Tab-separated table of C-alpha atoms and ligand atoms in Angstrom:
chain	number	residue	atom	x	y	z
H	1	MET	CA	111.800	59.198	113.411
H	2	ASP	CA	112.408	62.922	113.456
H	3	VAL	CA	111.776	64.087	109.903
H	4	ASN	CA	112.913	67.635	110.550
H	5	ALA	CA	116.165	66.509	112.100
H	6	ILE	CA	116.983	64.434	109.018
H	7	LYS	CA	116.163	67.365	106.753
H	8	GLU	CA	118.344	69.656	108.820
H	9	LYS	CA	121.229	67.188	108.854
H	10	PHE	CA	121.045	66.829	105.072
H	11	GLN	CA	121.135	70.570	104.667
H	12	GLU	CA	124.020	70.959	107.088
H	13	LEU	CA	126.115	68.254	105.369
H	14	TYR	CA	125.270	68.781	101.716
H	15	GLY	CA	123.953	72.293	101.421
H	16	GLY	CA	120.804	73.569	99.781
H	17	TYR	CA	118.857	76.632	100.817
H	18	LEU	CA	115.260	77.673	101.169
H	19	TYR	CA	114.042	80.979	99.718
H	20	PHE	CA	110.735	82.805	99.648
H	21	SER	CA	109.327	85.712	97.647
H	22	PRO	CA	105.827	87.104	98.033
H	23	GLY	CA	102.991	88.032	95.710
H	24	ARG	CA	101.629	91.572	95.916
H	25	ILE	CA	98.584	93.761	96.190
H	26	ASN	CA	98.328	97.270	94.784
H	27	LEU	CA	96.122	99.792	96.556
H	28	ILE	CA	95.867	102.144	93.590
H	29	GLY	CA	97.829	103.085	90.438
H	30	GLU	CA	97.105	100.430	87.817
H	31	HIS	CA	98.684	100.268	84.345
H	32	THR	CA	100.706	103.297	85.320
H	33	ASP	CA	104.073	101.564	85.794
H	34	TYR	CA	104.962	101.111	82.123
H	35	ASN	CA	103.789	104.683	81.546
H	36	GLY	CA	106.351	106.064	83.994
H	37	GLY	CA	103.705	106.895	86.605
H	38	PHE	CA	103.329	105.879	90.241
H	39	VAL	CA	102.164	102.683	91.917
H	40	LEU	CA	101.340	101.841	95.520
H	41	PRO	CA	101.885	98.106	95.992
H	42	GLY	CA	102.690	96.020	99.040
H	43	ALA	CA	103.999	92.469	99.370
H	44	ILE	CA	101.615	89.930	100.903
H	45	ASP	CA	102.127	87.010	103.231
H	46	LYS	CA	101.605	84.518	100.408
H	47	GLY	CA	104.181	83.641	97.793
H	48	MET	CA	106.593	81.114	96.350
H	49	LEU	CA	108.964	78.897	98.248
H	50	ALA	CA	111.955	77.150	96.667
H	51	GLN	CA	114.601	74.798	97.929
H	52	ILE	CA	117.725	75.105	95.799
H	53	LYS	CA	120.988	73.198	95.784
H	54	PRO	CA	123.840	73.627	93.271
H	55	ASN	CA	124.477	70.267	91.572
H	56	GLY	CA	127.907	70.823	90.068
H	57	THR	CA	126.676	70.371	86.468
H	58	ASP	CA	125.499	72.845	83.840
H	59	LYS	CA	121.928	71.557	84.032
H	60	ILE	CA	118.932	72.646	86.041
H	61	ARG	CA	116.625	69.977	87.422
H	62	ALA	CA	113.398	71.509	88.641
H	63	PHE	CA	110.286	70.065	90.216
H	64	ALA	CA	106.995	71.954	90.503
H	65	PHE	CA	105.553	70.467	93.681
H	66	ASP	CA	101.996	71.745	93.210
H	67	LEU	CA	101.783	70.400	89.652
H	68	ASN	CA	103.768	67.239	90.311
H	69	GLU	CA	105.829	67.967	87.185
H	70	LYS	CA	109.520	68.001	86.541
H	71	ALA	CA	111.769	69.559	83.946
H	72	GLU	CA	115.432	69.345	83.117
H	73	PHE	CA	117.135	71.939	80.956
H	74	GLY	CA	120.452	73.571	80.170
H	75	MET	CA	121.373	77.201	80.607
H	76	ASN	CA	121.975	78.258	76.997
H	77	GLU	CA	119.526	80.264	74.927
H	78	GLU	CA	118.528	77.201	72.858
H	79	ASP	CA	117.634	75.197	75.984
H	80	LEU	CA	114.255	76.928	76.535
H	81	PRO	CA	112.094	74.364	78.365
H	82	GLU	CA	108.577	73.528	77.199
H	83	GLN	CA	106.660	73.802	80.447
H	84	GLY	CA	105.317	77.276	81.106
H	85	TRP	CA	106.448	77.292	84.734
H	86	ALA	CA	109.987	76.207	83.827
H	87	LYS	CA	110.346	79.162	81.441
H	88	TYR	CA	110.322	81.503	84.454
H	89	ILE	CA	113.264	79.744	86.087
H	90	PHE	CA	115.100	79.454	82.785
H	91	GLY	CA	114.443	83.130	81.979
H	92	VAL	CA	115.819	84.300	85.300
H	93	VAL	CA	118.965	82.219	84.796
H	94	ARG	CA	119.388	83.564	81.250
H	95	GLU	CA	118.907	87.170	82.336
H	96	ILE	CA	121.508	86.742	85.084
H	97	ILE	CA	123.968	85.207	82.619
H	98	LYS	CA	123.326	88.028	80.112
H	99	ARG	CA	124.339	90.466	82.855
H	100	GLY	CA	127.642	88.650	83.317
H	101	GLY	CA	126.577	86.636	86.392
H	102	LYS	CA	128.255	83.259	86.787
H	103	VAL	CA	125.767	80.631	87.893
H	104	GLY	CA	126.038	76.835	87.786
H	105	GLY	CA	123.405	74.144	87.482
H	106	PHE	CA	121.166	73.383	90.433
H	107	ASP	CA	118.409	71.118	91.677
H	108	THR	CA	115.269	72.732	92.945
H	109	VAL	CA	111.755	72.053	94.191
H	110	PHE	CA	109.249	74.878	94.483
H	111	SER	CA	105.719	75.397	95.693
H	112	GLY	CA	103.424	78.356	96.264
H	113	ASP	CA	100.370	79.493	98.153
H	114	VAL	CA	99.706	82.615	96.103
H	115	PRO	CA	96.756	81.751	93.841
H	116	LEU	CA	97.692	81.542	90.143
H	117	GLY	CA	96.060	83.932	87.681
H	118	ALA	CA	94.305	85.900	90.426
H	119	GLY	CA	96.194	89.137	89.772
H	120	LEU	CA	98.453	88.620	92.793
H	121	SER	CA	101.635	88.206	90.745
H	122	SER	CA	102.443	84.582	91.345
H	123	SER	CA	104.803	84.742	88.378
H	124	ALA	CA	106.722	87.714	89.786
H	125	ALA	CA	106.970	85.830	93.082
H	126	LEU	CA	108.522	82.894	91.247
H	127	GLU	CA	110.969	85.095	89.325
H	128	SER	CA	111.973	87.035	92.425
H	129	THR	CA	112.520	83.834	94.377
H	130	TYR	CA	115.050	82.523	91.853
H	131	ALA	CA	116.678	85.888	91.114
H	132	PHE	CA	117.156	86.558	94.827
H	133	ALA	CA	118.319	83.004	95.559
H	134	LEU	CA	120.851	82.700	92.736
H	135	ASN	CA	122.280	86.116	93.572
H	136	ASP	CA	122.706	84.971	97.157
H	137	ILE	CA	124.011	81.465	96.500
H	138	TYR	CA	126.529	82.520	93.844
H	139	ASN	CA	127.475	85.775	95.548
H	140	LEU	CA	126.772	87.830	92.453
H	141	GLY	CA	126.399	91.203	94.153
H	142	ILE	CA	123.367	92.213	92.072
H	143	ASP	CA	121.406	95.048	93.704
H	144	LYS	CA	117.726	94.726	94.544
H	145	PHE	CA	116.495	96.899	91.668
H	146	GLU	CA	118.425	94.803	89.195
H	147	LEU	CA	116.903	91.655	90.710
H	148	ALA	CA	113.463	93.111	90.029
H	149	LYS	CA	114.521	94.029	86.491
H	150	ILE	CA	115.767	90.475	85.906
H	151	GLY	CA	112.248	89.231	86.716
H	152	GLN	CA	110.685	91.854	84.462
H	153	ALA	CA	113.063	90.982	81.598
H	154	THR	CA	112.135	87.320	82.053
H	155	GLU	CA	108.503	88.269	81.384
H	156	HIS	CA	109.464	90.331	78.334
H	157	ASN	CA	111.915	87.904	76.755
H	158	TYR	CA	110.801	84.422	77.794
H	159	VAL	CA	107.106	84.711	78.654
H	160	GLY	CA	105.987	87.406	76.218
H	161	VAL	CA	104.293	89.830	78.625
H	162	LYS	CA	105.569	93.393	78.232
H	163	CYS	CA	104.907	94.176	81.885
H	164	GLY	CA	106.082	97.108	83.960
H	165	ILE	CA	108.290	96.893	87.042
H	166	MET	CA	105.636	96.983	89.789
H	167	ASP	CA	105.163	93.293	90.570
H	168	GLN	CA	108.806	92.281	90.759
H	169	PHE	CA	109.666	95.473	92.618
H	170	ALA	CA	106.993	94.835	95.262
H	171	SER	CA	108.036	91.221	95.652
H	172	VAL	CA	111.710	92.064	96.211
H	173	PHE	CA	111.275	95.278	98.243
H	174	GLY	CA	108.187	94.420	100.309
H	175	LYS	CA	108.096	95.376	103.978
H	176	GLU	CA	105.684	94.179	106.631
H	177	GLY	CA	103.004	96.735	107.429
H	178	SER	CA	103.975	99.100	104.591
H	179	LEU	CA	102.897	99.910	101.098
H	180	ILE	CA	105.549	101.290	98.785
H	181	ARG	CA	105.019	104.374	96.688
H	182	LEU	CA	107.205	103.887	93.639
H	183	ASP	CA	107.871	106.501	90.988
H	184	CYS	CA	108.280	104.203	87.992
H	185	ARG	CA	110.131	106.875	85.986
H	186	SER	CA	112.867	107.815	88.468
H	187	LEU	CA	112.589	104.567	90.479
H	188	GLU	CA	112.562	106.605	93.682
H	189	TYR	CA	110.453	104.950	96.328
H	190	GLU	CA	109.104	105.527	99.790
H	191	TYR	CA	107.645	103.104	102.344
H	192	VAL	CA	104.183	104.240	103.408
H	193	PRO	CA	103.029	102.662	106.694
H	194	PHE	CA	99.578	101.212	106.086
H	195	ASP	CA	97.387	100.397	109.039
H	196	PRO	CA	93.896	101.689	108.318
H	197	LYS	CA	92.371	101.588	111.783
H	198	GLY	CA	88.744	100.573	111.691
H	199	TYR	CA	89.020	99.045	108.210
H	200	LYS	CA	89.910	95.694	106.715
H	201	VAL	CA	91.442	95.113	103.306
H	202	VAL	CA	90.153	92.053	101.519
H	203	LEU	CA	90.480	90.569	98.058
H	204	ILE	CA	87.538	88.915	96.375
H	205	ASP	CA	88.685	86.578	93.642
H	206	SER	CA	86.244	86.310	90.734
H	207	VAL	CA	88.026	83.074	89.759
H	208	VAL	CA	87.948	84.320	86.169
H	209	LYS	CA	91.127	83.736	84.199
H	210	HIS	CA	91.221	85.175	80.721
H	211	GLU	CA	93.175	83.206	78.161
H	212	LEU	CA	94.125	86.250	76.126
H	213	ALA	CA	95.181	88.354	79.091
H	214	SER	CA	98.817	88.670	78.022
H	215	SER	CA	98.127	89.725	74.427
H	216	ALA	CA	95.396	92.131	75.602
H	217	TYR	CA	97.860	93.545	78.145
H	218	ASN	CA	100.497	94.094	75.466
H	219	LYS	CA	97.874	95.800	73.289
H	220	ARG	CA	97.117	98.304	76.079
H	221	ARG	CA	100.774	99.133	76.246
H	222	GLU	CA	100.918	99.651	72.474
H	223	SER	CA	97.981	102.064	72.667
H	224	CYS	CA	99.829	104.146	75.243
H	225	GLU	CA	102.948	104.187	73.080
H	226	ALA	CA	100.963	105.220	70.003
H	227	VAL	CA	99.528	108.213	71.870
H	228	VAL	CA	102.960	109.201	73.188
H	229	ALA	CA	104.335	109.091	69.618
H	230	ALA	CA	101.552	111.446	68.459
H	231	ILE	CA	102.054	113.891	71.348
H	232	LYS	CA	105.824	113.822	70.923
H	233	LYS	CA	105.541	115.400	67.467
H	234	ARG	CA	104.302	118.588	69.137
H	235	HIS	CA	106.000	118.154	72.508
H	236	PRO	CA	109.383	116.476	72.030
H	237	GLU	CA	109.951	116.389	75.803
H	238	VAL	CA	107.154	113.821	76.211
H	239	SER	CA	108.493	110.285	76.180
H	240	LEU	CA	105.967	108.599	78.484
H	241	LEU	CA	102.302	109.271	79.297
H	242	ARG	CA	103.549	110.433	82.690
H	243	ASP	CA	104.933	113.515	80.917
H	244	ALA	CA	101.611	114.286	79.216
H	245	ASP	CA	98.417	115.971	80.413
H	246	MET	CA	94.828	116.077	79.172
H	247	ALA	CA	95.452	119.280	77.190
H	248	MET	CA	98.218	117.555	75.224
H	249	LEU	CA	96.059	114.492	74.720
H	250	ASN	CA	93.234	116.632	73.375
H	251	GLU	CA	95.572	118.275	70.855
H	252	VAL	CA	96.058	114.899	69.198
H	253	LYS	CA	92.502	113.651	69.611
H	254	THR	CA	91.853	113.484	65.869
H	255	GLU	CA	95.231	111.911	65.135
H	256	VAL	CA	94.848	108.858	67.373
H	257	SER	CA	92.147	106.193	67.373
H	258	ALA	CA	89.180	106.639	69.699
H	259	GLU	CA	90.318	103.532	71.532
H	260	ASP	CA	93.871	104.777	72.048
H	261	TYR	CA	92.487	108.103	73.267
H	262	MET	CA	90.406	106.350	75.936
H	263	ARG	CA	93.377	104.302	77.077
H	264	ALA	CA	95.557	107.381	77.462
H	265	GLU	CA	92.795	109.323	79.203
H	266	TYR	CA	92.545	106.569	81.800
H	267	VAL	CA	96.306	106.514	82.405
H	268	ILE	CA	96.669	110.291	82.730
H	269	GLU	CA	93.794	110.377	85.218
H	270	GLU	CA	95.047	107.341	87.114
H	271	ILE	CA	98.485	108.870	87.676
H	272	GLN	CA	96.792	111.886	89.261
H	273	ARG	CA	94.398	109.697	91.256
H	274	LEU	CA	97.300	107.915	92.895
H	275	LEU	CA	98.866	111.198	93.956
H	276	ASP	CA	95.529	112.351	95.398
H	277	ALA	CA	95.077	109.036	97.211
H	278	CYS	CA	98.572	109.306	98.721
H	279	GLU	CA	97.769	112.804	100.036
H	280	ALA	CA	94.555	111.467	101.565
H	281	LEU	CA	96.407	108.500	103.084
H	282	LYS	CA	98.809	110.853	104.834
H	283	LYS	CA	95.839	112.537	106.497
H	284	GLY	CA	94.198	109.215	107.368
H	285	ASP	CA	91.323	110.208	105.089
H	286	TYR	CA	90.223	106.751	103.953
H	287	GLU	CA	86.932	108.008	102.560
H	288	THR	CA	88.851	109.875	99.851
H	289	VAL	CA	91.173	106.914	99.260
H	290	GLY	CA	88.109	104.718	98.791
H	291	GLN	CA	86.482	107.229	96.451
H	292	LYS	CA	89.617	107.185	94.283
H	293	MET	CA	89.520	103.372	94.220
H	294	TYR	CA	85.979	103.450	92.865
H	295	GLU	CA	87.046	105.993	90.245
H	296	THR	CA	89.903	103.696	89.255
H	297	HIS	CA	87.479	100.835	88.816
H	298	ALA	CA	85.246	102.938	86.580
H	299	GLY	CA	88.257	103.965	84.490
H	300	MET	CA	89.587	100.426	84.205
H	301	SER	CA	86.153	99.179	83.244
H	302	LYS	CA	84.967	101.874	80.814
H	303	LEU	CA	88.131	103.479	79.414
H	304	TYR	CA	90.909	100.932	79.745
H	305	GLU	CA	88.485	98.022	79.319
H	306	VAL	CA	90.333	95.517	81.481
H	307	SER	CA	87.430	94.582	83.753
H	308	CYS	CA	84.787	91.935	83.071
H	309	GLU	CA	81.193	91.223	84.033
H	310	GLU	CA	82.139	89.308	87.178
H	311	LEU	CA	84.456	92.050	88.477
H	312	ASP	CA	81.936	94.813	87.698
H	313	PHE	CA	79.346	92.797	89.578
H	314	LEU	CA	81.607	92.518	92.642
H	315	ASN	CA	82.290	96.244	92.445
H	316	ASP	CA	78.544	97.013	92.410
H	317	ILE	CA	77.931	94.765	95.419
H	318	ALA	CA	80.701	96.552	97.298
H	319	LYS	CA	78.915	99.869	96.684
H	320	THR	CA	75.586	98.576	97.923
H	321	CYS	CA	77.251	97.184	101.080
H	322	GLY	CA	78.826	100.534	102.009
H	323	VAL	CA	82.368	99.376	101.245
H	324	THR	CA	84.637	102.444	101.337
H	325	GLY	CA	86.665	101.587	98.227
H	326	SER	CA	86.653	98.745	95.719
H	327	ARG	CA	88.233	98.118	92.359
H	328	VAL	CA	89.694	95.516	90.035
H	329	MET	CA	93.317	94.962	91.001
H	330	GLY	CA	96.403	94.226	88.910
H	331	GLY	CA	96.426	93.806	85.145
H	332	GLY	CA	92.723	92.923	85.021
H	333	PHE	CA	90.849	90.637	82.580
H	334	GLY	CA	89.799	88.590	85.617
H	335	GLY	CA	91.358	88.025	89.012
H	336	CYS	CA	90.437	89.948	92.158
H	337	THR	CA	88.861	93.122	93.395
H	338	ILE	CA	90.625	94.846	96.286
H	339	ASN	CA	88.266	96.243	98.905
H	340	LEU	CA	88.717	98.696	101.739
H	341	VAL	CA	85.907	97.773	104.116
H	342	PRO	CA	84.766	99.385	107.378
H	343	GLU	CA	85.111	96.688	110.038
H	344	ALA	CA	81.467	96.957	111.019
H	345	LYS	CA	80.367	96.192	107.454
H	346	TYR	CA	82.870	93.437	106.746
H	347	ASP	CA	80.864	90.304	107.572
H	348	ALA	CA	77.742	91.468	105.770
H	349	PHE	CA	79.798	92.382	102.687
H	350	ILE	CA	81.564	89.021	102.497
H	351	GLU	CA	78.289	87.213	103.013
H	352	LYS	CA	76.467	89.172	100.330
H	353	ALA	CA	79.335	89.126	97.805
H	354	THR	CA	79.627	85.356	98.184
H	355	SER	CA	75.945	84.536	97.979
H	356	GLU	CA	74.997	86.976	95.189
H	357	PHE	CA	78.019	86.096	93.076
H	358	THR	CA	77.341	82.377	93.455
H	359	LYS	CA	73.695	82.884	92.555
H	360	LYS	CA	74.571	84.806	89.409
H	361	PHE	CA	77.618	82.958	88.112
H	362	GLY	CA	77.127	79.485	89.533
H	363	LYS	CA	80.472	79.396	91.334
H	364	ALA	CA	81.693	80.882	94.586
H	365	PRO	CA	84.288	83.662	94.638
H	366	LYS	CA	87.305	83.214	96.887
H	367	VAL	CA	88.048	85.555	99.754
H	368	TYR	CA	91.572	86.497	100.809
H	369	PRO	CA	92.072	88.832	103.777
H	370	VAL	CA	95.218	90.907	103.116
H	371	ARG	CA	98.262	90.946	105.372
H	372	ILE	CA	101.214	93.032	104.210
H	373	GLY	CA	104.432	91.036	104.552
H	374	ASP	CA	108.164	91.244	103.840
H	375	GLY	CA	109.903	90.887	100.488
H	376	SER	CA	112.309	88.261	99.091
H	377	ARG	CA	114.350	86.434	101.704
H	378	ARG	CA	116.246	83.317	102.585
H	379	LEU	CA	114.439	81.152	105.132
H	380	ALA	CA	116.990	78.428	105.822
V	401	GLA	C1	100.464	93.487	85.734
V	401	GLA	C2	101.875	93.892	85.318
V	401	GLA	C3	102.340	95.128	86.071
V	401	GLA	C4	101.309	96.241	85.992
V	401	GLA	C5	99.915	95.725	86.324
V	401	GLA	C6	98.856	96.754	86.109
V	401	GLA	O1	100.447	93.059	87.062
V	401	GLA	O2	102.780	92.840	85.538
V	401	GLA	O3	103.589	95.551	85.582
V	401	GLA	O4	101.334	96.860	84.729
V	401	GLA	O5	99.574	94.573	85.566
V	401	GLA	O6	99.033	97.826	86.967
């Protein structure tokens, strides 16, 4: 029996399409997106895969292959499904409908190889997969930026995370071999070829997942907004931290909480760090890029307070192993560090990070070598 031939025949006769969207890394520029700053993400070769077939009804029947769970739900606001994973699919459908897109019910099975809760944006990969697929299947003519915004709005309105645009943008726009420098205020972007000769980029997953990550994330965003509100009283032109500088922040130092001040200080510095790192990248100066990554880690740990003991430990090991740059990646509160490692030091670093981490925390970290891949696409 030829299993593939049967699958192909079914698809040819009755339709159904296969779509993929990737997770992402981010070299530098963290918690800058919702502040109108810059980010430097790239799509990875891991992501979410979904087979989708319109079913001629107004219901969605979805099956999460990796969880062995199914859900069935309608497409009206009151039909919000209970399962967390199904909310992403439902949210994407709702956001498309809110924008005037006409979609019908469909049957779908999805699966992923991007680790969940590791800071690699598995949820954005899921949103982008369905946004891209439904746009394609129903010929909606939605542009790529709007597809990313549909994923972001799903997070805001159906998941409760007030995220920025980086993850969904990277998933939809990814390009093999390139990072993407995105100005999150103007939404102008530029592909930056990334092939650091003599180095490897690797993620070390602390396997820590913090329960309160989404509320803590939203709180960081509120701090930034509180500081902007204070600065705006003196400088009406400031509507995002991107528009502010340290002098402005210091003018309001006594008017904002010490905590909010620290948060804003981190963001203002991080926006500049990304620009400096991009300059260094252009010159192939990876030492400076790496230095900036370490500075980002320090800022995320001490000022923005989104690191944790396990991630700080991995960062310290990286330093002792001569790793060029290392930092907590993504939203934080667990997940991975991203490391720029000289090839000659790679094996020793992985060995030491694994053994020391296991000794200290009683569980092994996971290691993911990074390959930069393409964005959302139809596979069959
Ligand atoms: C999460 C969010 C992004 C971004 C990062 C931090 O991944 O979804 O929008 O804010 O955290 O840079």
